[in-house]
C-alpha cells in the first residue's frame, strides 16, 4: 500500500488546483487498512511525509480506517454504488472516520479529491 | 450564439403572513408540470429538461426558486431569522405558486426534498394535482451527517455542502454537469442548505400519511438513482411499497440530482414518468 500512497503524493504535487485548495491544510492524517497504519503529514496542502505505523505516540487530526479491498474498489474508474465516495464507504460500513471529523469536513473537497487521485492514475495507465 | 427558450419572471405571493418575491422559469406549452428543486439549489437543476423540445412540445415545464434560494429573496427581516424550512411553509409556498400562476391540476415533479414534499402534497392536497413524479424521494431518512456543519462562521458552508453532496453524484455523470450541479450548492446563501436539511432530516410526518395517497386519482411514480447515498433505492422501494399503486424506476447509473448531474441519462426516465401521468384535458389558464 505504500506504493499507492506514494502515487497519491506524486499526483498531488502535480495537481495545482488541489495544492491551492489545500493551502491552509497542515495536518497529520491516519490512513489505516487491514491493521496497517500510515501517518500522512501535510504542510500547506503538500504531502511531505508518509510514516508507516503502528504508532501510539503520533498525534493525528483525523483518520480513515478501511480495508484494502474497499480502497481497490474506490479506485476503480467507475466504482460500484457506495464505493464511489469516501463517505459512501462509511455508509457501507467499509470505512470509519476517527478523530476530528469537522476538520475533515472543512477540507472535504481537498481530501476527497486527494484520496481519489489513484483513480485518475489507473485510468491513465489503462 | 444560442438563445434558450426558457423565460424567467417574478411573482409575489403571501406565505406565513408575509410577502415572498419568487422567481420562476417556464418553457413549453400544454400540460403544466411544476418542477421543484432539491435542497440547497435552485431552478437551474431543471434547465436541461426545459430546453428539451421533445418534452416541451406537449408539456409546459415551470420551475421556481424557493424563498431564500436562487433569485428568490428571503423574507423581509431575514437578517435576524434562523432559516428552518417546515413542511407547512413548504406546502403553503407550493400551493401559493400554483394559485398565483393559475395552474389547474399540474403534474408535480420534485427531487429530493422536492420529492418529499410532492409525496406530502399527494397525501394532503392530492386534488390540486393530476399526478406526482417523485425523484430521489422517500418517506424519511435521518441525517448521516451533522446539518450544523453547513452554517458556521469559521468555514464556507456552501463549499462544505458541495463537497458532502458530491457523494451523491454518480461517477457516470459528465464532469461538466457534475460541477454545474455542485456550483449551486457552493453558491447557496448562508444557512440555507442547513435550513432545508432541517426539514428533510427531522420531519418524519410523511411516514404516517403515505397510506392516504390515492393513486387511483393521482398516480405516483418514484424514480431513484443507484448512486444516491441519501435516498437509496432501498429507501425508495420501502416508500413505494407503502403507497398502494405507486410505481418505481431505479436508474442504475445515476445519483441524487439526475436531471442536473446527467441530463441525458435521466431523460428517458422522466419521459417514462410523464407517460404515467394522466392525459391533460387542456383546461389550464395561461399566466396573466
JSON list of N, CA, C and O in Angstrom, two decimals, chain B residues 224-263:
[
{"chain": "B", "resi": 224, "resn": "UNK", "atom": "N", "xyz": [-35.48, 6.67, -8.69]},
{"chain": "B", "resi": 224, "resn": "UNK", "atom": "CA", "xyz": [-34.34, 6.75, -7.76]},
{"chain": "B", "resi": 224, "resn": "UNK", "atom": "C", "xyz": [-33.07, 6.27, -8.46]},
{"chain": "B", "resi": 224, "resn": "UNK", "atom": "O", "xyz": [-33.10, 5.36, -9.28]},
{"chain": "B", "resi": 225, "resn": "UNK", "atom": "N", "xyz": [-31.96, 6.93, -8.13]},
{"chain": "B", "resi": 225, "resn": "UNK", "atom": "CA", "xyz": [-30.67, 6.58, -8.70]},
{"chain": "B", "resi": 225, "resn": "UNK", "atom": "C", "xyz": [-29.89, 5.65, -7.78]},
{"chain": "B", "resi": 225, "resn": "UNK", "atom": "O", "xyz": [-29.90, 5.81, -6.56]},
{"chain": "B", "resi": 226, "resn": "UNK", "atom": "N", "xyz": [-29.21, 4.69, -8.38]},
{"chain": "B", "resi": 226, "resn": "UNK", "atom": "CA", "xyz": [-28.47, 3.70, -7.59]},
{"chain": "B", "resi": 226, "resn": "UNK", "atom": "C", "xyz": [-27.30, 4.33, -6.83]},
{"chain": "B", "resi": 226, "resn": "UNK", "atom": "O", "xyz": [-26.84, 3.79, -5.82]},
{"chain": "B", "resi": 227, "resn": "UNK", "atom": "N", "xyz": [-26.78, 5.46, -7.34]},
{"chain": "B", "resi": 227, "resn": "UNK", "atom": "CA", "xyz": [-25.64, 6.10, -6.68]},
{"chain": "B", "resi": 227, "resn": "UNK", "atom": "C", "xyz": [-26.07, 7.14, -5.65]},
{"chain": "B", "resi": 227, "resn": "UNK", "atom": "O", "xyz": [-25.25, 7.91, -5.16]},
{"chain": "B", "resi": 228, "resn": "UNK", "atom": "N", "xyz": [-27.36, 7.18, -5.33]},
{"chain": "B", "resi": 228, "resn": "UNK", "atom": "CA", "xyz": [-27.85, 8.11, -4.32]},
{"chain": "B", "resi": 228, "resn": "UNK", "atom": "C", "xyz": [-27.62, 7.50, -2.94]},
{"chain": "B", "resi": 228, "resn": "UNK", "atom": "O", "xyz": [-28.24, 6.50, -2.58]},
{"chain": "B", "resi": 229, "resn": "UNK", "atom": "N", "xyz": [-26.73, 8.12, -2.17]},
{"chain": "B", "resi": 229, "resn": "UNK", "atom": "CA", "xyz": [-26.45, 7.62, -0.82]},
{"chain": "B", "resi": 229, "resn": "UNK", "atom": "C", "xyz": [-27.43, 8.18, 0.20]},
{"chain": "B", "resi": 229, "resn": "UNK", "atom": "O", "xyz": [-27.52, 7.67, 1.31]},
{"chain": "B", "resi": 230, "resn": "UNK", "atom": "N", "xyz": [-28.13, 9.25, -0.17]},
{"chain": "B", "resi": 230, "resn": "UNK", "atom": "CA", "xyz": [-29.06, 9.90, 0.76]},
{"chain": "B", "resi": 230, "resn": "UNK", "atom": "C", "xyz": [-30.43, 9.24, 0.71]},
{"chain": "B", "resi": 230, "resn": "UNK", "atom": "O", "xyz": [-30.98, 8.85, 1.74]},
{"chain": "B", "resi": 231, "resn": "UNK", "atom": "N", "xyz": [-30.99, 9.16, -0.47]},
{"chain": "B", "resi": 231, "resn": "UNK", "atom": "CA", "xyz": [-32.23, 8.40, -0.68]},
{"chain": "B", "resi": 231, "resn": "UNK", "atom": "C", "xyz": [-31.85, 7.20, -1.53]},
{"chain": "B", "resi": 231, "resn": "UNK", "atom": "O", "xyz": [-31.75, 7.31, -2.75]},
{"chain": "B", "resi": 232, "resn": "UNK", "atom": "N", "xyz": [-31.61, 6.09, -0.89]},
{"chain": "B", "resi": 232, "resn": "UNK", "atom": "CA", "xyz": [-31.11, 4.92, -1.62]},
{"chain": "B", "resi": 232, "resn": "UNK", "atom": "C", "xyz": [-32.27, 4.20, -2.32]},
{"chain": "B", "resi": 232, "resn": "UNK", "atom": "O", "xyz": [-33.45, 4.42, -1.99]},
{"chain": "B", "resi": 233, "resn": "UNK", "atom": "N", "xyz": [-31.96, 3.32, -3.26]},
{"chain": "B", "resi": 233, "resn": "UNK", "atom": "CA", "xyz": [-33.03, 2.52, -3.87]},
{"chain": "B", "resi": 233, "resn": "UNK", "atom": "C", "xyz": [-33.85, 1.77, -2.82]},
{"chain": "B", "resi": 233, "resn": "UNK", "atom": "O", "xyz": [-35.08, 1.64, -2.98]},
{"chain": "B", "resi": 234, "resn": "UNK", "atom": "N", "xyz": [-33.22, 1.32, -1.75]},
{"chain": "B", "resi": 234, "resn": "UNK", "atom": "CA", "xyz": [-33.99, 0.64, -0.69]},
{"chain": "B", "resi": 234, "resn": "UNK", "atom": "C", "xyz": [-34.98, 1.60, -0.03]},
{"chain": "B", "resi": 234, "resn": "UNK", "atom": "O", "xyz": [-36.12, 1.23, 0.28]},
{"chain": "B", "resi": 235, "resn": "UNK", "atom": "N", "xyz": [-34.56, 2.85, 0.20]},
{"chain": "B", "resi": 235, "resn": "UNK", "atom": "CA", "xyz": [-35.47, 3.85, 0.77]},
{"chain": "B", "resi": 235, "resn": "UNK", "atom": "C", "xyz": [-36.66, 4.09, -0.16]},
{"chain": "B", "resi": 235, "resn": "UNK", "atom": "O", "xyz": [-37.81, 4.19, 0.29]},
{"chain": "B", "resi": 236, "resn": "UNK", "atom": "N", "xyz": [-36.37, 4.20, -1.45]},
{"chain": "B", "resi": 236, "resn": "UNK", "atom": "CA", "xyz": [-37.45, 4.45, -2.41]},
{"chain": "B", "resi": 236, "resn": "UNK", "atom": "C", "xyz": [-38.38, 3.25, -2.53]},
{"chain": "B", "resi": 236, "resn": "UNK", "atom": "O", "xyz": [-39.60, 3.40, -2.64]},
{"chain": "B", "resi": 237, "resn": "UNK", "atom": "N", "xyz": [-37.81, 2.05, -2.51]},
{"chain": "B", "resi": 237, "resn": "UNK", "atom": "CA", "xyz": [-38.64, 0.82, -2.59]},
{"chain": "B", "resi": 237, "resn": "UNK", "atom": "C", "xyz": [-39.58, 0.74, -1.39]},
{"chain": "B", "resi": 237, "resn": "UNK", "atom": "O", "xyz": [-40.75, 0.42, -1.53]},
{"chain": "B", "resi": 238, "resn": "UNK", "atom": "N", "xyz": [-39.03, 1.03, -0.21]},
{"chain": "B", "resi": 238, "resn": "UNK", "atom": "CA", "xyz": [-39.86, 0.98, 1.00]},
{"chain": "B", "resi": 238, "resn": "UNK", "atom": "C", "xyz": [-41.02, 1.97, 0.90]},
{"chain": "B", "resi": 238, "resn": "UNK", "atom": "O", "xyz": [-42.16, 1.67, 1.26]},
{"chain": "B", "resi": 239, "resn": "UNK", "atom": "N", "xyz": [-40.70, 3.15, 0.37]},
{"chain": "B", "resi": 239, "resn": "UNK", "atom": "CA", "xyz": [-41.72, 4.19, 0.25]},
{"chain": "B", "resi": 239, "resn": "UNK", "atom": "C", "xyz": [-42.77, 3.80, -0.78]},
{"chain": "B", "resi": 239, "resn": "UNK", "atom": "O", "xyz": [-43.98, 3.93, -0.53]},
{"chain": "B", "resi": 240, "resn": "UNK", "atom": "N", "xyz": [-42.32, 3.32, -1.93]},
{"chain": "B", "resi": 240, "resn": "UNK", "atom": "CA", "xyz": [-43.27, 2.93, -2.98]},
{"chain": "B", "resi": 240, "resn": "UNK", "atom": "C", "xyz": [-44.18, 1.80, -2.48]},
{"chain": "B", "resi": 240, "resn": "UNK", "atom": "O", "xyz": [-45.38, 1.78, -2.78]},
{"chain": "B", "resi": 241, "resn": "UNK", "atom": "N", "xyz": [-43.59, 0.89, -1.71]},
{"chain": "B", "resi": 241, "resn": "UNK", "atom": "CA", "xyz": [-44.39, -0.24, -1.21]},
{"chain": "B", "resi": 241, "resn": "UNK", "atom": "C", "xyz": [-45.48, 0.21, -0.24]},
{"chain": "B", "resi": 241, "resn": "UNK", "atom": "O", "xyz": [-46.50, -0.47, -0.09]},
{"chain": "B", "resi": 242, "resn": "UNK", "atom": "N", "xyz": [-45.27, 1.36, 0.39]},
{"chain": "B", "resi": 242, "resn": "UNK", "atom": "CA", "xyz": [-46.26, 1.86, 1.36]},
{"chain": "B", "resi": 242, "resn": "UNK", "atom": "C", "xyz": [-47.36, 2.68, 0.70]},
{"chain": "B", "resi": 242, "resn": "UNK", "atom": "O", "xyz": [-48.29, 3.12, 1.37]},
{"chain": "B", "resi": 243, "resn": "UNK", "atom": "N", "xyz": [-47.24, 2.93, -0.61]},
{"chain": "B", "resi": 243, "resn": "UNK", "atom": "CA", "xyz": [-48.26, 3.70, -1.34]},
{"chain": "B", "resi": 243, "resn": "UNK", "atom": "C", "xyz": [-48.93, 2.75, -2.32]},
{"chain": "B", "resi": 243, "resn": "UNK", "atom": "O", "xyz": [-48.34, 2.42, -3.36]},
{"chain": "B", "resi": 244, "resn": "UNK", "atom": "N", "xyz": [-50.13, 2.29, -2.03]},
{"chain": "B", "resi": 244, "resn": "UNK", "atom": "CA", "xyz": [-50.79, 1.35, -2.96]},
{"chain": "B", "resi": 244, "resn": "UNK", "atom": "C", "xyz": [-50.90, 1.94, -4.36]},
{"chain": "B", "resi": 244, "resn": "UNK", "atom": "O", "xyz": [-51.38, 3.06, -4.53]},
{"chain": "B", "resi": 245, "resn": "UNK", "atom": "N", "xyz": [-50.39, 1.20, -5.32]},
{"chain": "B", "resi": 245, "resn": "UNK", "atom": "CA", "xyz": [-50.50, 1.65, -6.71]},
{"chain": "B", "resi": 245, "resn": "UNK", "atom": "C", "xyz": [-49.33, 2.48, -7.21]},
{"chain": "B", "resi": 245, "resn": "UNK", "atom": "O", "xyz": [-49.27, 2.80, -8.40]},
{"chain": "B", "resi": 246, "resn": "UNK", "atom": "N", "xyz": [-48.41, 2.84, -6.32]},
{"chain": "B", "resi": 246, "resn": "UNK", "atom": "CA", "xyz": [-47.25, 3.63, -6.77]},
{"chain": "B", "resi": 246, "resn": "UNK", "atom": "C", "xyz": [-46.34, 2.78, -7.63]},
{"chain": "B", "resi": 246, "resn": "UNK", "atom": "O", "xyz": [-46.22, 1.57, -7.42]},
{"chain": "B", "resi": 247, "resn": "UNK", "atom": "N", "xyz": [-45.69, 3.41, -8.59]},
{"chain": "B", "resi": 247, "resn": "UNK", "atom": "CA", "xyz": [-44.72, 2.71, -9.43]},
{"chain": "B", "resi": 247, "resn": "UNK", "atom": "C", "xyz": [-43.32, 3.25, -9.14]},
{"chain": "B", "resi": 247, "resn": "UNK", "atom": "O", "xyz": [-43.16, 4.35, -8.60]},
{"chain": "B", "resi": 248, "resn": "UNK", "atom": "N", "xyz": [-42.32, 2.45, -9.50]},
{"chain": "B", "resi": 248, "resn": "UNK", "atom": "CA", "xyz": [-40.93, 2.78, -9.14]},
{"chain": "B", "resi": 248, "resn": "UNK", "atom": "C", "xyz": [-40.01, 2.44, -10.30]},
{"chain": "B", "resi": 248, "resn": "UNK", "atom": "O", "xyz": [-40.17, 1.40, -10.95]},
{"chain": "B", "resi": 249, "resn": "UNK", "atom": "N", "xyz": [-39.06, 3.32, -10.55]},
{"chain": "B", "resi": 249, "resn": "UNK", "atom": "CA", "xyz": [-37.99, 3.03, -11.52]},
{"chain": "B", "resi": 249, "resn": "UNK", "atom": "C", "xyz": [-36.65, 3.30, -10.86]},
{"chain": "B", "resi": 249, "resn": "UNK", "atom": "O", "xyz": [-36.48, 4.33, -10.20]},
{"chain": "B", "resi": 250, "resn": "UNK", "atom": "N", "xyz": [-35.72, 2.36, -11.01]},
{"chain": "B", "resi": 250, "resn": "UNK", "atom": "CA", "xyz": [-34.37, 2.53, -10.47]},
{"chain": "B", "resi": 250, "resn": "UNK", "atom": "C", "xyz": [-33.41, 2.80, -11.63]},
{"chain": "B", "resi": 250, "resn": "UNK", "atom": "O", "xyz": [-33.40, 2.06, -12.61]},
{"chain": "B", "resi": 251, "resn": "UNK", "atom": "N", "xyz": [-32.64, 3.87, -11.49]},
{"chain": "B", "resi": 251, "resn": "UNK", "atom": "CA", "xyz": [-31.69, 4.26, -12.53]},
{"chain": "B", "resi": 251, "resn": "UNK", "atom": "C", "xyz": [-30.29, 3.78, -12.10]},
{"chain": "B", "resi": 251, "resn": "UNK", "atom": "O", "xyz": [-29.72, 4.33, -11.16]},
{"chain": "B", "resi": 252, "resn": "UNK", "atom": "N", "xyz": [-29.75, 2.81, -12.81]},
{"chain": "B", "resi": 252, "resn": "UNK", "atom": "CA", "xyz": [-28.52, 2.16, -12.36]},
{"chain": "B", "resi": 252, "resn": "UNK", "atom": "C", "xyz": [-27.30, 3.09, -12.38]},
{"chain": "B", "resi": 252, "resn": "UNK", "atom": "O", "xyz": [-26.35, 2.87, -11.63]},
{"chain": "B", "resi": 253, "resn": "UNK", "atom": "N", "xyz": [-27.32, 4.08, -13.24]},
{"chain": "B", "resi": 253, "resn": "UNK", "atom": "CA", "xyz": [-26.09, 4.87, -13.44]},
{"chain": "B", "resi": 253, "resn": "UNK", "atom": "C", "xyz": [-26.24, 6.31, -13.00]},
{"chain": "B", "resi": 253, "resn": "UNK", "atom": "O", "xyz": [-25.44, 7.16, -13.38]},
{"chain": "B", "resi": 254, "resn": "UNK", "atom": "N", "xyz": [-27.26, 6.61, -12.19]},
{"chain": "B", "resi": 254, "resn": "UNK", "atom": "CA", "xyz": [-27.49, 8.00, -11.79]},
{"chain": "B", "resi": 254, "resn": "UNK", "atom": "C", "xyz": [-27.49, 8.15, -10.28]},
{"chain": "B", "resi": 254, "resn": "UNK", "atom": "O", "xyz": [-27.57, 7.17, -9.54]},
{"chain": "B", "resi": 255, "resn": "UNK", "atom": "N", "xyz": [-27.41, 9.41, -9.85]},
{"chain": "B", "resi": 255, "resn": "UNK", "atom": "CA", "xyz": [-27.35, 9.70, -8.43]},
{"chain": "B", "resi": 255, "resn": "UNK", "atom": "C", "xyz": [-28.53, 10.53, -7.96]},
{"chain": "B", "resi": 255, "resn": "UNK", "atom": "O", "xyz": [-29.64, 10.40, -8.48]},
{"chain": "B", "resi": 256, "resn": "UNK", "atom": "N", "xyz": [-28.26, 11.43, -7.02]},
{"chain": "B", "resi": 256, "resn": "UNK", "atom": "CA", "xyz": [-29.32, 12.15, -6.30]},
{"chain": "B", "resi": 256, "resn": "UNK", "atom": "C", "xyz": [-29.87, 13.37, -7.05]},
{"chain": "B", "resi": 256, "resn": "UNK", "atom": "O", "xyz": [-30.89, 13.91, -6.67]},
{"chain": "B", "resi": 257, "resn": "UNK", "atom": "N", "xyz": [-29.15, 13.81, -8.09]},
{"chain": "B", "resi": 257, "resn": "UNK", "atom": "CA", "xyz": [-29.55, 15.03, -8.81]},
{"chain": "B", "resi": 257, "resn": "UNK", "atom": "C", "xyz": [-29.68, 14.71, -10.31]},
{"chain": "B", "resi": 257, "resn": "UNK", "atom": "O", "xyz": [-29.05, 15.35, -11.15]},
{"chain": "B", "resi": 258, "resn": "UNK", "atom": "N", "xyz": [-30.47, 13.72, -10.67]},
{"chain": "B", "resi": 258, "resn": "UNK", "atom": "CA", "xyz": [-30.37, 13.15, -12.02]},
{"chain": "B", "resi": 258, "resn": "UNK", "atom": "C", "xyz": [-30.62, 14.15, -13.14]},
{"chain": "B", "resi": 258, "resn": "UNK", "atom": "O", "xyz": [-29.93, 14.12, -14.16]},
{"chain": "B", "resi": 259, "resn": "UNK", "atom": "N", "xyz": [-31.61, 15.05, -12.96]},
{"chain": "B", "resi": 259, "resn": "UNK", "atom": "CA", "xyz": [-31.93, 15.98, -14.06]},
{"chain": "B", "resi": 259, "resn": "UNK", "atom": "C", "xyz": [-30.82, 16.98, -14.27]},
{"chain": "B", "resi": 259, "resn": "UNK", "atom": "O", "xyz": [-30.72, 17.60, -15.32]},
{"chain": "B", "resi": 260, "resn": "UNK", "atom": "N", "xyz": [-29.97, 17.14, -13.26]},
{"chain": "B", "resi": 260, "resn": "UNK", "atom": "CA", "xyz": [-28.90, 18.13, -13.32]},
{"chain": "B", "resi": 260, "resn": "UNK", "atom": "C", "xyz": [-27.54, 17.48, -13.57]},
{"chain": "B", "resi": 260, "resn": "UNK", "atom": "O", "xyz": [-26.75, 17.97, -14.37]},
{"chain": "B", "resi": 261, "resn": "UNK", "atom": "N", "xyz": [-27.28, 16.37, -12.89]},
{"chain": "B", "resi": 261, "resn": "UNK", "atom": "CA", "xyz": [-25.94, 15.77, -12.99]},
{"chain": "B", "resi": 261, "resn": "UNK", "atom": "C", "xyz": [-25.75, 14.99, -14.29]},
{"chain": "B", "resi": 261, "resn": "UNK", "atom": "O", "xyz": [-24.63, 14.84, -14.78]},
{"chain": "B", "resi": 262, "resn": "UNK", "atom": "N", "xyz": [-26.82, 14.44, -14.83]},
{"chain": "B", "resi": 262, "resn": "UNK", "atom": "CA", "xyz": [-26.69, 13.58, -16.02]},
{"chain": "B", "resi": 262, "resn": "UNK", "atom": "C", "xyz": [-27.98, 13.67, -16.83]},
{"chain": "B", "resi": 262, "resn": "UNK", "atom": "O", "xyz": [-28.78, 12.72, -16.87]},
{"chain": "B", "resi": 263, "resn": "UNK", "atom": "N", "xyz": [-28.20, 14.82, -17.49]},
{"chain": "B", "resi": 263, "resn": "UNK", "atom": "CA", "xyz": [-29.49, 15.05, -18.16]},
{"chain": "B", "resi": 263, "resn": "UNK", "atom": "C", "xyz": [-29.85, 13.98, -19.18]},
{"chain": "B", "resi": 263, "resn": "UNK", "atom": "O", "xyz": [-31.01, 13.56, -19.26]}
]
